Tab-separated table of C-alpha atoms in Angstrom:
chain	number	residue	atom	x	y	z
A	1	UNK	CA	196.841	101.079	-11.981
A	2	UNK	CA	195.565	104.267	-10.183
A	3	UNK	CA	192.797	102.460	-8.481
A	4	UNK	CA	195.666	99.830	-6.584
A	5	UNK	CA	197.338	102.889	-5.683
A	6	UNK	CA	194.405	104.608	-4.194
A	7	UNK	CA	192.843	101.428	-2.789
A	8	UNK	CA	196.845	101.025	-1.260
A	9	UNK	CA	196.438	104.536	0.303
A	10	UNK	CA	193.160	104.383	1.219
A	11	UNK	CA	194.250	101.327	3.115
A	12	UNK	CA	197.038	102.187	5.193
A	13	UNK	CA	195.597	105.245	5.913
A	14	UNK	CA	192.915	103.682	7.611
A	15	UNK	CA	195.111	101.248	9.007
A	16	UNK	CA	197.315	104.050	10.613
A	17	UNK	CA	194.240	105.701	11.750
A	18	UNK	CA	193.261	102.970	13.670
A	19	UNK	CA	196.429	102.129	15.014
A	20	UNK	CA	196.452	105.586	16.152
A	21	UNK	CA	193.585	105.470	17.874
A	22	UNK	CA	193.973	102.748	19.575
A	23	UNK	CA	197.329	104.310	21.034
A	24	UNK	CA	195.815	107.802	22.105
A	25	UNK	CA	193.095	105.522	23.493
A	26	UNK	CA	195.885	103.057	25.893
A	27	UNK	CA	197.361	106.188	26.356
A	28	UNK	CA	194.408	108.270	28.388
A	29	UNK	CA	193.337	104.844	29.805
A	30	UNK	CA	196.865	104.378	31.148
A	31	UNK	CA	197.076	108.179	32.218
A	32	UNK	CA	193.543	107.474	34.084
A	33	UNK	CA	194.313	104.073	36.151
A	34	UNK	CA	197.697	105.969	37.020
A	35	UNK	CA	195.532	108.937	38.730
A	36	UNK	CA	193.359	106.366	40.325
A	37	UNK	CA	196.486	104.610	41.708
A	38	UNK	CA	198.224	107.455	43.262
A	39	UNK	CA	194.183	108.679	44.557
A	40	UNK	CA	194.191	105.133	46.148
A	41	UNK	CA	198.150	105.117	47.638
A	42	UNK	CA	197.619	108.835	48.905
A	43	UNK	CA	194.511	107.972	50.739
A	44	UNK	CA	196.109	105.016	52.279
A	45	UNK	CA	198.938	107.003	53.271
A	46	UNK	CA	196.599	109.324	54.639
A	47	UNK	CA	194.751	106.428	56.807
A	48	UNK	CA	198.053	104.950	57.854
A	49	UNK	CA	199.417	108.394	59.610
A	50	UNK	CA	196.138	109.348	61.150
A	51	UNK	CA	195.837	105.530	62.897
A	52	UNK	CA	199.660	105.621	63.702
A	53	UNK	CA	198.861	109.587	65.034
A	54	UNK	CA	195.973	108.365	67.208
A	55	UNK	CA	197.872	105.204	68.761
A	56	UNK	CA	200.543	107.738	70.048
């Protein structure tokens, strides 16, 4: 009986573990491509108003 019970906890800890992993993992990936996308958007920005400031 106490060895279901510990191979039940033993379980779902691991699988929370992983599932928490994986989260904190899509979290910084999703924090990362969001950086990159505003990097990208600013620098376009940034190319858009210097050609529209040189064709004035």
């Amino acid at each position: 009986m106490w060895f279901g019970i510990l191979e039940l906890v033993f379980f779902y800890g691991i699988a929370i573990g992983v599932a928490f992993w994986q989260w904190a993992k899509m979290r910084r990936e999703v924090r990362e491509m969001r950086a990159d996308r505003e990097a990208r958007e600013a620098a376009e920005a940034e190319a858009k108003n210097n050609e529209e400031t040189r064709s004035s």
